[in-house]
Amino acid sequence: MEEKKKDVKSEAMSPFAKMSNEDVLKNLDVDMNSGLSTDNAKQRLEKYWPNALEEKKRSIFKQLFQFFWGPIPWMIEIAAILSGVLQKW
């Protein structure tokens, strides 16, 4: 069973993980000293899109709610309620 897990992991690895650094650079058409040219970088950006995760949009209500949610805000809220109940301000 343990051998199957290792085989699955090795099969799922990128083919670049098994290559030497020089072979990877040749395969990706990159010069180790100068990197990508500006034109080449622009072409790859258009072809593959930016390597970024899309930020999730949060509603204003949810952002406001998060200010009041958590251990420290709870302590402040309890202190405010107790202060009001005991009328000690």
XYZ file of C-alpha atoms in Angstrom:
89
model
C 0.000 0.000 0.000
C 2.833 2.361 0.886
C 4.501 1.681 -2.474
C 1.369 2.736 -4.374
C 1.326 6.077 -2.579
C 4.928 6.729 -3.539
C 4.258 5.785 -7.158
C 1.229 8.068 -7.362
C 3.230 10.964 -5.938
C 6.102 10.428 -8.341
C 3.732 10.191 -11.305
C 1.969 13.377 -10.302
C 5.243 15.313 -10.052
C 6.078 17.762 -12.761
C 8.373 16.401 -15.467
C 10.686 19.321 -14.680
C 11.365 17.903 -11.215
C 13.272 15.012 -12.776
C 15.302 17.180 -15.195
C 18.590 18.928 -14.613
C 18.577 22.717 -14.316
C 20.126 23.128 -17.747
C 17.510 20.885 -19.374
C 14.688 22.814 -17.722
C 16.112 26.123 -18.938
C 16.474 24.760 -22.475
C 12.970 23.328 -22.408
C 11.481 26.631 -21.252
C 13.691 28.635 -23.639
C 15.176 30.792 -20.884
C 18.722 32.127 -20.480
C 20.041 31.585 -16.956
C 22.008 34.852 -16.890
C 19.556 37.256 -18.472
C 16.215 35.539 -17.817
C 13.250 36.312 -20.074
C 13.342 39.194 -22.503
C 10.609 41.802 -22.141
C 8.953 40.684 -25.375
C 9.118 37.019 -24.389
C 7.631 37.811 -20.966
C 4.781 39.760 -22.598
C 4.071 36.879 -24.991
C 3.978 34.357 -22.139
C 1.762 36.646 -20.084
C -0.722 36.864 -22.963
C -0.565 33.118 -23.568
C -0.672 31.826 -19.971
C -2.209 34.788 -18.084
C -0.754 36.102 -14.832
C 0.185 33.616 -12.146
C -2.162 35.041 -9.538
C -5.206 33.997 -7.605
C -8.335 36.012 -8.073
C -9.229 37.935 -4.943
C -12.663 37.170 -3.602
C -14.944 40.161 -3.281
C -16.454 40.593 0.170
C -19.560 42.623 0.825
C -19.326 45.735 2.966
C -21.721 44.138 5.469
C -19.445 41.115 5.848
C -16.376 43.313 6.312
C -18.179 45.364 8.971
C -19.425 42.190 10.680
C -15.877 40.816 10.897
C -14.808 43.818 12.991
C -17.206 42.663 15.707
C -16.502 38.933 15.456
C -13.714 37.361 17.476
C -12.474 36.970 21.037
C -11.258 40.536 21.557
C -14.361 42.231 20.132
C -16.481 39.858 22.263
C -14.624 40.956 25.399
C -15.186 44.605 24.533
C -18.873 43.965 23.794
C -19.352 42.107 27.109
C -17.566 44.903 28.979
C -19.839 47.482 27.325
C -22.966 45.475 28.190
C -21.846 45.001 31.809
C -21.007 48.676 32.075
C -24.491 49.537 30.818
C -26.225 47.057 33.104
C -24.287 48.236 36.169
C -24.570 51.853 35.012
C -20.871 52.471 35.637
C -19.534 54.585 32.857
